[in-house]
Amino acid sequence: MLIETFIRKQLRLKAHTVTKVEETDEHMVVHIDRLGKRLLRCGVCRHRCLEVHDIRKEREWRDLSMRKLPLKLRYCPRRLECPRCGVRVEDFPWAEPWARVTSALANAVAKLARELSWQGTARQYGLNWKSVATIVKRAVAYGLKNRSRPPVHVIGIDEVSRRKGQVYLTVVYDLERRVLLWVGNDRTEEAVRPFFTEELGRRRCNTLQVICMDMWAPYANLVKQYAPKAQILFDRFHIVKHLNEAVEEVRRSEMRRLTEKEKVGLKRTRWLVLKNPWNLSDDQKERLSTLVKWNTAIVRAYYLKEAFQLFWDYQQPKRAKDHLEKWMRSAMRSKLEPFKKFVRMLRNHLDGILAWTKYRLSSGAVEGMNNKIKSISHRSFGFRTVEHFIAAIYHCCARLPLPVER
Ligand SMILES: [Zn+2]
């Protein structure tokens, strides 16, 4: 088979043909022309048009490589007289209207950009970073327009930070399907409102049953306004995070209070209290007793934390509530300011915390995806704008369909 025929078949050309293939040291150049008087399609509405208005100057498209040689397609586009649209550039079976790469290359690049950084992807295909950015943004726009939108019942709303907490985004996950639904630029109530009004709309808001979020999140009003029947659940992942922060705060302030000599004794004791006593060596036991003797505040904090965690195991709402009430009273008596603060936070959000016993929703999915977003942020020193970052998040986490190659 001739190479021209082979490439024509690969590109699935019907109204076009390959006239010549030239090989240079760096490229294979594929010359394309119209096939006889075959009808061409309008680039806007894809209607078959009889009249060619004029022939434009030659354009070039990058295609996938053959072996090591990158393919370049060259063709003089026709402008057609479309009865519906007027004079329009024809539809190219191998590329999107304004793209400078073929659809096959664009999809290959988009797939790799889910695994690698945009720089890495660009290097792999011998493109520049900007071309990759354009391809990913187009793929995301296509994916958002064409993705399936089944009813959503359980969502998690969370924030992610970029540039060490200078920029915040809000991310919304479908916790049943474990997929990213939406990204908002900022973490304010106003920034998240479009998720309810635009992404979901009133009809789809009605199917929401449970909304997981952090206690500090400013989204509760939005839920009341747009999904009044949904239950707010302050999820385990965030509550435990606040609890750990309270422990850490106690530990730090105690360490500041201690003398140098005492600090040496306390070194590496952080995990000792978490171990079972019968697993400790004599040396470790001694260090633990030093800890208990010198630093009752830290020990109290650890025991409070352990006691709190029992809450997650209760099956009956009443028992879970009793446990929590008891725990909050003892935490208030503990004289540990960070814990008192934590209790006050719990008191203000009790209903959404107790909902755990009924729904037992794990936000493990959220945690995993937040880590994925963090890794996207780390590997991409090239995201100069938040728009690029948002596109990359959608691209990697929303399971969007890629454009179909014709
Ligand atoms: Zn048309």
Coordinates of N, CA, C and O and ligand atoms in Angstrom, one line a residue, residues 42 44-47 49 82 84-85 88, ligand 1:
C42 N -20.0 22.7 5.5 CA -19.8 24.0 6.2 C -19.2 23.8 7.5 O -19.6 22.9 8.3
V44 N -19.5 25.5 10.1 CA -20.4 25.9 11.2 C -21.5 24.9 11.4 O -21.7 24.4 12.5
C45 N -22.2 24.6 10.4 CA -23.4 23.7 10.5 C -23.2 22.4 9.9 O -24.1 21.5 10.1
R46 N -22.1 22.1 9.3 CA -21.7 20.8 8.7 C -22.7 20.4 7.5 O -22.7 19.3 7.1
H47 N -23.4 21.4 7.0 CA -24.3 21.1 5.9 C -23.4 21.0 4.6 O -22.4 21.7 4.5
C49 N -22.2 21.6 1.1 CA -22.4 22.8 0.2 C -22.0 22.6 -1.2 O -20.9 21.9 -1.4
C82 N -22.5 28.6 2.2 CA -23.5 27.8 2.8 C -24.8 28.5 2.8 O -25.0 29.6 3.1
R84 N -27.3 28.2 4.6 CA -27.7 28.6 6.0 C -26.9 29.6 6.6 O -27.4 30.5 7.3
C85 N -25.6 29.5 6.4 CA -24.7 30.4 7.2 C -24.0 31.5 6.4 O -23.3 32.4 7.0
R88 N -18.5 30.6 4.6 CA -17.9 30.1 5.8 C -16.7 29.1 5.4 O -16.8 28.5 4.3
Ligands
ZN1 ZN -23.5 26.4 7.4

